[in-house]
C-alpha positions as a Markdown table, in Angstrom:
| # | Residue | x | y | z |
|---|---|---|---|---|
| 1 | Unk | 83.4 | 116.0 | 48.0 |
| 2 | Unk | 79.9 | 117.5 | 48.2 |
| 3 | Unk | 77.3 | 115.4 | 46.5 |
| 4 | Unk | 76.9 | 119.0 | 44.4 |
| 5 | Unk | 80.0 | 119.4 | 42.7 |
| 6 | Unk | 79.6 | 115.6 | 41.1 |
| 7 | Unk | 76.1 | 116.0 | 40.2 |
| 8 | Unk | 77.1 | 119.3 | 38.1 |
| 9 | Unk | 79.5 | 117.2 | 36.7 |
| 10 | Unk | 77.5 | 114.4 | 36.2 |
| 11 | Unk | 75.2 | 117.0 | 34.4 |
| 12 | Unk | 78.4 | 117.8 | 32.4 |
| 13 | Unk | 78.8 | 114.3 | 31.1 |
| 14 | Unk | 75.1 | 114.2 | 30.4 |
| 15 | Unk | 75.3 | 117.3 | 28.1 |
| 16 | Unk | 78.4 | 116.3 | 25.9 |
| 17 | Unk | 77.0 | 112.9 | 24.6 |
| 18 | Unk | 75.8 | 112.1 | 21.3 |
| 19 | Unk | 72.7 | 112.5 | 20.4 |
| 20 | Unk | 72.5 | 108.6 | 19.1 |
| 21 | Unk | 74.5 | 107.6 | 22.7 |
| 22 | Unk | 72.3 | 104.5 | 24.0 |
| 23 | Unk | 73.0 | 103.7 | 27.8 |
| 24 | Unk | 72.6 | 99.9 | 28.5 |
| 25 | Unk | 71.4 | 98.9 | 32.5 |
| 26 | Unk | 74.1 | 96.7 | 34.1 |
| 27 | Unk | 71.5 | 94.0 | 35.2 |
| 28 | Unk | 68.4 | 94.1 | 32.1 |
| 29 | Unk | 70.5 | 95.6 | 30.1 |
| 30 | Unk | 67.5 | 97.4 | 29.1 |
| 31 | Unk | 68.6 | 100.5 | 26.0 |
| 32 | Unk | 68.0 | 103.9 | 26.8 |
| 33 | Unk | 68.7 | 107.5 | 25.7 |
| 34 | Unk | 69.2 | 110.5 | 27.4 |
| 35 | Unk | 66.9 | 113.2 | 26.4 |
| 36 | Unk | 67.0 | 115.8 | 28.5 |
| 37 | Unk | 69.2 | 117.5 | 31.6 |
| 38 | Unk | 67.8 | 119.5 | 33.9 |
| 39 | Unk | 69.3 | 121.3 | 37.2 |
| 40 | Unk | 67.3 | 118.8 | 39.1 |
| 41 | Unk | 66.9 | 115.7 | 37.2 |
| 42 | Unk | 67.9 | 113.4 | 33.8 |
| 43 | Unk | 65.4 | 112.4 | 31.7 |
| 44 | Unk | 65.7 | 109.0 | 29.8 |
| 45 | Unk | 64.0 | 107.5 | 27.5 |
| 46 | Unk | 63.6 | 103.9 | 26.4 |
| 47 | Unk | 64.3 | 103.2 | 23.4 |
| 48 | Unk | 62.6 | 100.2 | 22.6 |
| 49 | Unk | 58.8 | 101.6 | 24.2 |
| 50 | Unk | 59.6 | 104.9 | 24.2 |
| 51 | Unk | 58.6 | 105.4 | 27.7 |
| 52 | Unk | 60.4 | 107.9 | 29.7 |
| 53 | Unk | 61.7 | 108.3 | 33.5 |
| 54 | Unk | 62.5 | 111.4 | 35.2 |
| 55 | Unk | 65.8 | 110.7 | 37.0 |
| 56 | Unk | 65.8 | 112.9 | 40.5 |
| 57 | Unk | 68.8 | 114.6 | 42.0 |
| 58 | Unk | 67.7 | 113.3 | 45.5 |
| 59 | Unk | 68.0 | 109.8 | 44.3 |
| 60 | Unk | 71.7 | 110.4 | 42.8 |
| 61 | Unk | 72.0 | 111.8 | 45.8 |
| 62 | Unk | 71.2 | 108.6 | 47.7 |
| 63 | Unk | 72.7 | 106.2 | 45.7 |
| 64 | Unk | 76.1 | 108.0 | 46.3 |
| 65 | Unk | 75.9 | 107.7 | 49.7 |
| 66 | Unk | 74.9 | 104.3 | 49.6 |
| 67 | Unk | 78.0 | 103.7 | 47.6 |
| 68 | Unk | 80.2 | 105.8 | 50.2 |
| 69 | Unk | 78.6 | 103.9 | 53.3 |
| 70 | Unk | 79.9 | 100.3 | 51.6 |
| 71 | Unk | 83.3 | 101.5 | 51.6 |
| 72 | Unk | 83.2 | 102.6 | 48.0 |
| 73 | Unk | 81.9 | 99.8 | 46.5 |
| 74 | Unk | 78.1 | 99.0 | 46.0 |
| 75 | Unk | 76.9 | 95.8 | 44.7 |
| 76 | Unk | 74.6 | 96.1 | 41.9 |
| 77 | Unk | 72.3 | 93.0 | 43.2 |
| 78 | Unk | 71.5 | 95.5 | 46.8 |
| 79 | Unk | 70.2 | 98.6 | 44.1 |
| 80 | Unk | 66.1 | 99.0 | 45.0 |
| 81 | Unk | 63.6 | 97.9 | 42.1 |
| 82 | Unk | 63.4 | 100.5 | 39.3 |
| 83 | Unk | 66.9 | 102.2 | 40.7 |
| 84 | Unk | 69.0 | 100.1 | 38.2 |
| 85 | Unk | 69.1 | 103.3 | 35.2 |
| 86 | Unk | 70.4 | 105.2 | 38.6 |
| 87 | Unk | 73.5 | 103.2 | 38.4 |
| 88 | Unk | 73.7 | 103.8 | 34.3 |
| 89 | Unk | 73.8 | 107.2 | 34.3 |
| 90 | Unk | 76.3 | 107.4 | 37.4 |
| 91 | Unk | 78.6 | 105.5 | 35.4 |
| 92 | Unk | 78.8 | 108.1 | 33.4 |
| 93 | Unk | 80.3 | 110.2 | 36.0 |
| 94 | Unk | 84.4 | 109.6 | 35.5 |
| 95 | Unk | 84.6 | 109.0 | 39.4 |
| 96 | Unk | 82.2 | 106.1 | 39.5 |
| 97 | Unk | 82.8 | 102.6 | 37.8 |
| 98 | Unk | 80.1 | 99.9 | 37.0 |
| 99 | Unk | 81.9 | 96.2 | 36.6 |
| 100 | Unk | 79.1 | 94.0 | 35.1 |
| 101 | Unk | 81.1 | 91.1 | 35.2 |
| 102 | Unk | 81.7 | 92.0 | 39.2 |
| 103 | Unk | 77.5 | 93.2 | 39.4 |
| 104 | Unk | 79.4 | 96.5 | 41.1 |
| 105 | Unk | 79.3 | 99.9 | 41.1 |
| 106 | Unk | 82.5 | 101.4 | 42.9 |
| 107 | Unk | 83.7 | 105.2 | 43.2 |
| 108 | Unk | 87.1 | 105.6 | 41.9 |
| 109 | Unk | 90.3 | 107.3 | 42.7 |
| 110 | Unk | 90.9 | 108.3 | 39.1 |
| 111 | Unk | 88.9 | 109.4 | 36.0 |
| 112 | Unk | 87.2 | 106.6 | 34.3 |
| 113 | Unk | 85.0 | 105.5 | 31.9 |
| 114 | Unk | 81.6 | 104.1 | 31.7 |
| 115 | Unk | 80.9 | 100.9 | 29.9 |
| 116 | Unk | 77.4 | 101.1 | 29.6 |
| 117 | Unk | 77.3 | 103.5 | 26.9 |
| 118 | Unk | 77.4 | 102.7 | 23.2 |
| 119 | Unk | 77.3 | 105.0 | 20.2 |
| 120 | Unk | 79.2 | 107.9 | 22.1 |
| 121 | Unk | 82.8 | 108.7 | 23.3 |
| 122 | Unk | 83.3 | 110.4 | 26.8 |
| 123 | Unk | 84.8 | 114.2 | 26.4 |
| 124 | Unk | 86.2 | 113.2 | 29.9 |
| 125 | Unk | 88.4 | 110.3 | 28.5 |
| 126 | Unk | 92.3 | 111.2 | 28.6 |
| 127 | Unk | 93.0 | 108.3 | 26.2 |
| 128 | Unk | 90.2 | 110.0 | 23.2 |
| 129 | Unk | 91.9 | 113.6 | 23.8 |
| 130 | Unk | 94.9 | 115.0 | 21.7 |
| 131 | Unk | 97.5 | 115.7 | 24.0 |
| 132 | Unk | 100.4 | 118.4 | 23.2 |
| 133 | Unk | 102.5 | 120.5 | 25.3 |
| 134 | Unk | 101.5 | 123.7 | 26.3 |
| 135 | Unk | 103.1 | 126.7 | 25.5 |
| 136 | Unk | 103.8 | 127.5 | 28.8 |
| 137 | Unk | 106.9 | 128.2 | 31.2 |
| 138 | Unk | 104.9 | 126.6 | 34.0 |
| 139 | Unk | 104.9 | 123.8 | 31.9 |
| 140 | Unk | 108.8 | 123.0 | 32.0 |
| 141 | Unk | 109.4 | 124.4 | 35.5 |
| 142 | Unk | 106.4 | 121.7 | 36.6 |
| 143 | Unk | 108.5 | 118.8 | 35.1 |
| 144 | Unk | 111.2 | 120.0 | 36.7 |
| 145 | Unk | 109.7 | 119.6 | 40.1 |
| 146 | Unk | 107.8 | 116.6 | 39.7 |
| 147 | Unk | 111.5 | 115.0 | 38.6 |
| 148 | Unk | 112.8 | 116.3 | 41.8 |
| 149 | Unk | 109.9 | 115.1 | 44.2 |
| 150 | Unk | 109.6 | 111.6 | 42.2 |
| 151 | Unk | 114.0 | 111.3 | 43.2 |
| 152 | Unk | 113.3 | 112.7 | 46.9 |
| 153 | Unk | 111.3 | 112.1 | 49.6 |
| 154 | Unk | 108.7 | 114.7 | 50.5 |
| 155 | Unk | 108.0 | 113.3 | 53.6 |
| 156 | Unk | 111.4 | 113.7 | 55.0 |
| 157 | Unk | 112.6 | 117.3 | 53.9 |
| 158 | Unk | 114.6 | 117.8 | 57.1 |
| 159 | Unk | 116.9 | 114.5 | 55.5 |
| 160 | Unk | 117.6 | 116.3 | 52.2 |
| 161 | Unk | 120.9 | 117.8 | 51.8 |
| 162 | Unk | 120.7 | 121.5 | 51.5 |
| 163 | Unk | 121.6 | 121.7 | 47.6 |
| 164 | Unk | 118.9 | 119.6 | 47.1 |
| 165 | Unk | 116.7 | 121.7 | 48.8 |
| 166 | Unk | 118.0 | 124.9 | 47.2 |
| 167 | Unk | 116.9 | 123.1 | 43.9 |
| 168 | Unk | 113.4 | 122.6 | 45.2 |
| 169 | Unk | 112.6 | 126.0 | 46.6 |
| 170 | Unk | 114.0 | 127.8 | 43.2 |
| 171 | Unk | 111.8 | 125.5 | 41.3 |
| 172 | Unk | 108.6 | 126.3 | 43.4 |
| 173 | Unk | 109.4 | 130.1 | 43.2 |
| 174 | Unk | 109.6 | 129.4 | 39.5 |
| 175 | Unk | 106.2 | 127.6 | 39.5 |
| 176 | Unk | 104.8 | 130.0 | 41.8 |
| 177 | Unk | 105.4 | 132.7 | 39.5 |
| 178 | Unk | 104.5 | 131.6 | 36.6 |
| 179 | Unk | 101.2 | 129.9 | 37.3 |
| 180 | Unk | 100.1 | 133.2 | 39.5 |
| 181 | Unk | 100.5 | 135.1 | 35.5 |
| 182 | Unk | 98.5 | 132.3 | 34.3 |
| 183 | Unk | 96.0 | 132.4 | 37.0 |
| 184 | Unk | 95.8 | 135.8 | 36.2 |
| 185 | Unk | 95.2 | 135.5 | 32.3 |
| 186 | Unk | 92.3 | 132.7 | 33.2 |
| 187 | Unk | 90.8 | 135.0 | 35.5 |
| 188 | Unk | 90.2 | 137.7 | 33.0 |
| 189 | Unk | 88.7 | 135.6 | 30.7 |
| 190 | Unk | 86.5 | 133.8 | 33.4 |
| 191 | Unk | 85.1 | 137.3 | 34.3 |
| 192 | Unk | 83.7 | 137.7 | 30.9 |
| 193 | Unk | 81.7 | 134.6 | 31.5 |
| 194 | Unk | 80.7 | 134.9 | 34.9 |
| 195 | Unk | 77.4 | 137.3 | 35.2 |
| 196 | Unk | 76.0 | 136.5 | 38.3 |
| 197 | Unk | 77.2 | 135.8 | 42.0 |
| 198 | Unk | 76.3 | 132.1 | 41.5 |
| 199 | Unk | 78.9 | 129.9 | 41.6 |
| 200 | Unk | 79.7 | 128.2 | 38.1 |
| 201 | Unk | 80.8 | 124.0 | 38.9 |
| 202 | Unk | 83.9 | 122.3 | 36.9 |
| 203 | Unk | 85.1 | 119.1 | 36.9 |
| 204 | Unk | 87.9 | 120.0 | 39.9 |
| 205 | Unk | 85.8 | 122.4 | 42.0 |
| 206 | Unk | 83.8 | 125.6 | 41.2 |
| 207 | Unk | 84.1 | 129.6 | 40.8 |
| 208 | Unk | 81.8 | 132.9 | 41.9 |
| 209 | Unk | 82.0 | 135.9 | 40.3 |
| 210 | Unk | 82.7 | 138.4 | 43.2 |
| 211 | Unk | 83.1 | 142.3 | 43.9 |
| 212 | Unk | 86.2 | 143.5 | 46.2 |
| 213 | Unk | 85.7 | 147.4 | 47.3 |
| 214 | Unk | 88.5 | 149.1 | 47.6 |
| 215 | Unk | 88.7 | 153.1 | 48.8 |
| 216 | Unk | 91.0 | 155.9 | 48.7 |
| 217 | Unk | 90.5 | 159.2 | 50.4 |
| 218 | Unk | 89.5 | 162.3 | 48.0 |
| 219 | Unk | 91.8 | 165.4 | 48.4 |
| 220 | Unk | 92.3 | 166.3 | 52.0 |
| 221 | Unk | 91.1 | 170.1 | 51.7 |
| 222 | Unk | 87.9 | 168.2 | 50.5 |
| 223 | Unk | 87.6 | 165.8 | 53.3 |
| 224 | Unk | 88.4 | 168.2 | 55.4 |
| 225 | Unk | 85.8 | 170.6 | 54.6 |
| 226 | Unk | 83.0 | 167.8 | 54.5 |
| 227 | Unk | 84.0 | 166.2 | 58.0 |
| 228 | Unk | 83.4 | 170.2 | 59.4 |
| 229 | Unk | 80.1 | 170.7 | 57.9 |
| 230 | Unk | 78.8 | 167.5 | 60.2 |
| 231 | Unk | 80.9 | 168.9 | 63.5 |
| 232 | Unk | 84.1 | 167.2 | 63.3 |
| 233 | Unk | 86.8 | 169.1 | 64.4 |
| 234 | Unk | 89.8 | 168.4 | 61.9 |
| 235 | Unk | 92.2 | 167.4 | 64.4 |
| 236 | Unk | 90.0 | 164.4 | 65.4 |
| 237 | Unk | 91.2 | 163.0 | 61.8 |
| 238 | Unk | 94.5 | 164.4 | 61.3 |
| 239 | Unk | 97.2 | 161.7 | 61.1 |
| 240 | Unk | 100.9 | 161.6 | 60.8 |
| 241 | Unk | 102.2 | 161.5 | 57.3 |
| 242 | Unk | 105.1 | 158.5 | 56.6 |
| 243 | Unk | 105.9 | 160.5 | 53.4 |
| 244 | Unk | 106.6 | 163.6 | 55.5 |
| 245 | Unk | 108.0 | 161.9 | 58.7 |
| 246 | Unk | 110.6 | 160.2 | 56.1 |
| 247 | Unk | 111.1 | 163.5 | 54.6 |
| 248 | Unk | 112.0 | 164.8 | 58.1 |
| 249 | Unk | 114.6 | 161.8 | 59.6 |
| 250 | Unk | 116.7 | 162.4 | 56.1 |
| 251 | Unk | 117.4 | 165.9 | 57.6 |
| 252 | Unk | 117.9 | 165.1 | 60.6 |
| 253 | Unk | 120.1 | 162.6 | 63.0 |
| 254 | Unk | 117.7 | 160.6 | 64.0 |
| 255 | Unk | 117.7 | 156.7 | 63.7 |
| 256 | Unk | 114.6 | 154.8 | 62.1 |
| 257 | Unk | 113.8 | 153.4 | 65.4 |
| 258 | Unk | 113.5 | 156.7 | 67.3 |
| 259 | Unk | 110.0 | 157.3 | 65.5 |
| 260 | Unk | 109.2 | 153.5 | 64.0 |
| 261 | Unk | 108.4 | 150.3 | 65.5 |
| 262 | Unk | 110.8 | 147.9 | 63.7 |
| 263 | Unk | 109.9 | 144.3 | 63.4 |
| 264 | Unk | 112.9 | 142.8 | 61.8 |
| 265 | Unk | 112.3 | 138.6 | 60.3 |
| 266 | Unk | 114.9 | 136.6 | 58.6 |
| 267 | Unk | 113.5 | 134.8 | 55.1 |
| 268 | Unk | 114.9 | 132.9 | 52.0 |
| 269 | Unk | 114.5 | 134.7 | 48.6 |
| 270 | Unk | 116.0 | 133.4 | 45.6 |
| 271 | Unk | 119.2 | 134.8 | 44.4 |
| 272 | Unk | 119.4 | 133.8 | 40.7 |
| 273 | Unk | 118.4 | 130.5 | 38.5 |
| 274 | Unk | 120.5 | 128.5 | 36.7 |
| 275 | Unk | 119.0 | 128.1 | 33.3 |
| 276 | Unk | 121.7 | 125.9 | 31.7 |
| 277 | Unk | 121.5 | 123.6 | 34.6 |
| 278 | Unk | 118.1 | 123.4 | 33.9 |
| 279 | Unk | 118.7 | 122.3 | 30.1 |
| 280 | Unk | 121.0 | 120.2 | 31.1 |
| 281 | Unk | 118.7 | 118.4 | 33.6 |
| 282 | Unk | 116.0 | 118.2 | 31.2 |
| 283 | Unk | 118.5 | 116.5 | 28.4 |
| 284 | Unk | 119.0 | 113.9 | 31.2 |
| 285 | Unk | 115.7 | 113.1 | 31.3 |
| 286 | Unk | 115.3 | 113.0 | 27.7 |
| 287 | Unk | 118.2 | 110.4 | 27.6 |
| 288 | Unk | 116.3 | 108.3 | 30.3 |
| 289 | Unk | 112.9 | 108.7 | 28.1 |
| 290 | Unk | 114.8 | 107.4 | 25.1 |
| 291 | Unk | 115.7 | 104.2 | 27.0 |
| 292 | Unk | 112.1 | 103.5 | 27.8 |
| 293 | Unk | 110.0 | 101.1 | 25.6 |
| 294 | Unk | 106.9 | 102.4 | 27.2 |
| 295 | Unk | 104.1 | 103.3 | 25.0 |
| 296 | Unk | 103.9 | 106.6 | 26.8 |
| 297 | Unk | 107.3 | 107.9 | 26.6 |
| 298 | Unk | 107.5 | 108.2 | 22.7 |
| 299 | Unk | 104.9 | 110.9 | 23.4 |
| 300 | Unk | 106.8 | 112.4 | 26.8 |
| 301 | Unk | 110.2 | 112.2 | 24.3 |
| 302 | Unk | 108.8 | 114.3 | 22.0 |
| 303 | Unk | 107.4 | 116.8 | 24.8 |
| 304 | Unk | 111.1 | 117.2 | 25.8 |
| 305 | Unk | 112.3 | 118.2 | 22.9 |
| 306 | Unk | 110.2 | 121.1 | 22.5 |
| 307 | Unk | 111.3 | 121.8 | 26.2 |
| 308 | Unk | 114.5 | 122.0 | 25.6 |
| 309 | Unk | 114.0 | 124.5 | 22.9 |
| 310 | Unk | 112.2 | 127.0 | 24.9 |
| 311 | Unk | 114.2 | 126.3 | 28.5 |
| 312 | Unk | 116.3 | 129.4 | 27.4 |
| 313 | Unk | 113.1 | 131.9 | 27.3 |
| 314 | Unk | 112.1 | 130.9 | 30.8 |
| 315 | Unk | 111.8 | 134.3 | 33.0 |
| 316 | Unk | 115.1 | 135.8 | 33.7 |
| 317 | Unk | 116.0 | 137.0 | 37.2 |
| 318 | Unk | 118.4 | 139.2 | 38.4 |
| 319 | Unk | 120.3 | 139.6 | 41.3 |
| 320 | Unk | 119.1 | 142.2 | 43.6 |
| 321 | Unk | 120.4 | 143.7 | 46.6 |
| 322 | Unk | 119.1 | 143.4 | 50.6 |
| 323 | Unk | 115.3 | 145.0 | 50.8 |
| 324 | Unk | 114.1 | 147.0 | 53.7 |
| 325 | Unk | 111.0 | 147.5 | 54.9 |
| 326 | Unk | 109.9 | 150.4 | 57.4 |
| 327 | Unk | 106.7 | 148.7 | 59.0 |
């Protein structure tokens, strides 16, 4: 990942602490506060002198790398004098981890969170946030499919017996569709926020605010007319109409292919969805929850139940009949 989408994130972390948030060095453990964020440095402050350090981009920057080059993990005893707050404030950043007791600093596969900082609690910590389930019918077709590709394979789809594979591809349609509204509802709302042509950083990646131009011809007598008045000869732009040639072959005997190119292609396209199936499947897994005695599945049992409640207001589909396209 580009040392630019962590150091917006890292800026991000910076913004949400506490005011009274105190970040302890991993070596000195000297105190310090952050108080201010910039878009090209942190400032900290010492809270015992009240001297304060500009932290630089550049050196992030560096120190990231350095952490990269040791295969992910750095040890704290190799950091440069004066580049020990560097590792502090990293740590806040819930891809890198500093291990006191280990003297390292190691980039992580999974959100963490930093130990050096007292007085505060990390917005990025999924154990401080309230968890519910969403509102969503992406949210039950997604639990759906993470059952299915958690009891098969994915690396061996060619093995999986074709009921199996009907399951999947019905589920991904479902997903598909429903995240592509949701996409769209997000969108909207982003482009309220979005005022420039800069690209605005998240946690996960980053969005621009962008213009598509789309065109459609003015009335032909108008075209026409114009294209004339600059010496072009109307018959250099006139083109065959589909609407008319369509209105033309349904008068006539001619086949399709006697004025179309046909390029016919074979394809899958779901025929209906089973929503009792679907309950059903989900009770299973409710029944499998309630067997559990981990801590998490008290919370995943009650996430189920309001599943199963809503399964039958999942998006209807109806059987249609076979689609033809003239191309």
């Amino acid at each position: 990942m580009p040392f630019g989408t962590s150091w917006h994130t890292l800026l991000d972390e910076c913004d949400t602490l506490d005011d009274d948030a105190t970040l302890v060095t991993p070596l000195t453990e000297t105190e310090s506060r952050i108080t201010d964020v910039q878009e090209h440095r942190i400032v900290i402050t010492e809270t015992t002198t009240g001297d304060t350090e500009p932290l630089k981009r550049e050196q992030f920057a560096t120190l990231a790398d350095r952490i990269s080059d040791a295969g992910g993990t750095f040890h704290l005893q190799r950091l440069p004098p004066d580049a020990e707050p560097y590792a502090a404030v990293l740590s806040l950043h819930p891809r890198y981890e500093c291990d006191t007791r280990a003297g390292t600093l190691t980039e992580t596969d999974e959100p963490s969170t930093s130990q050096l900082i007292t007085g505060a609690t990390q917005s990025t910590s999924d154990d401080d946030q309230d968890r519910s389930e969403p509102d969503l019918d992406v949210y039950a077709d997604m639990l759906l499919l993470i059952d299915t590709l958690e009891r098969h394979d994915p690396a061996a789809f060619d093995e999986w017996e074709t009921p199996v594979l009907i399951n999947l591809y019905t589920l991904l349609s479902d997903v598909q569709r429903n995240a592509g509204d949701l996409r769209t509802e997000v969108r909207e709302i982003l482009l309220d926020r979005l005022h420039h042509d800069q690209p605005v950083h998240g946690q996960y990646g980053s969005v621009q605010r962008t213009t598509r131009r789309n065109r459609s011809l003015k009335d032909d007598d108008e075209v026409l007319c114009v294209l004339e008045d600059e010496g072009i000869p109307r018959e250099r732009v006139m083109a065959v109409d589909r609407e008319k040639v369509d209105a033309a072959l349904d008068v006539t005997e001619l086949a399709d292919s006697a004025v179309y190119e046909i390029d016919e292609r074979e394809y899958v396209r779901k025929a209906d969805v089973d929503e009792e199936t679907k309950q059903s499947r989900l009770q299973g897994l409710k029944d499998q929850l309630a067997l559990s005695d981990e801590p998490e599945a008290e919370d995943l049992r009650e996430e189920v139940d309001e599943l199963e409640d809503r399964i039958e207001e999942l998006t209807e589909f109806s059987p249609g009949t076979e689609v033809g396209t003239r191309s």
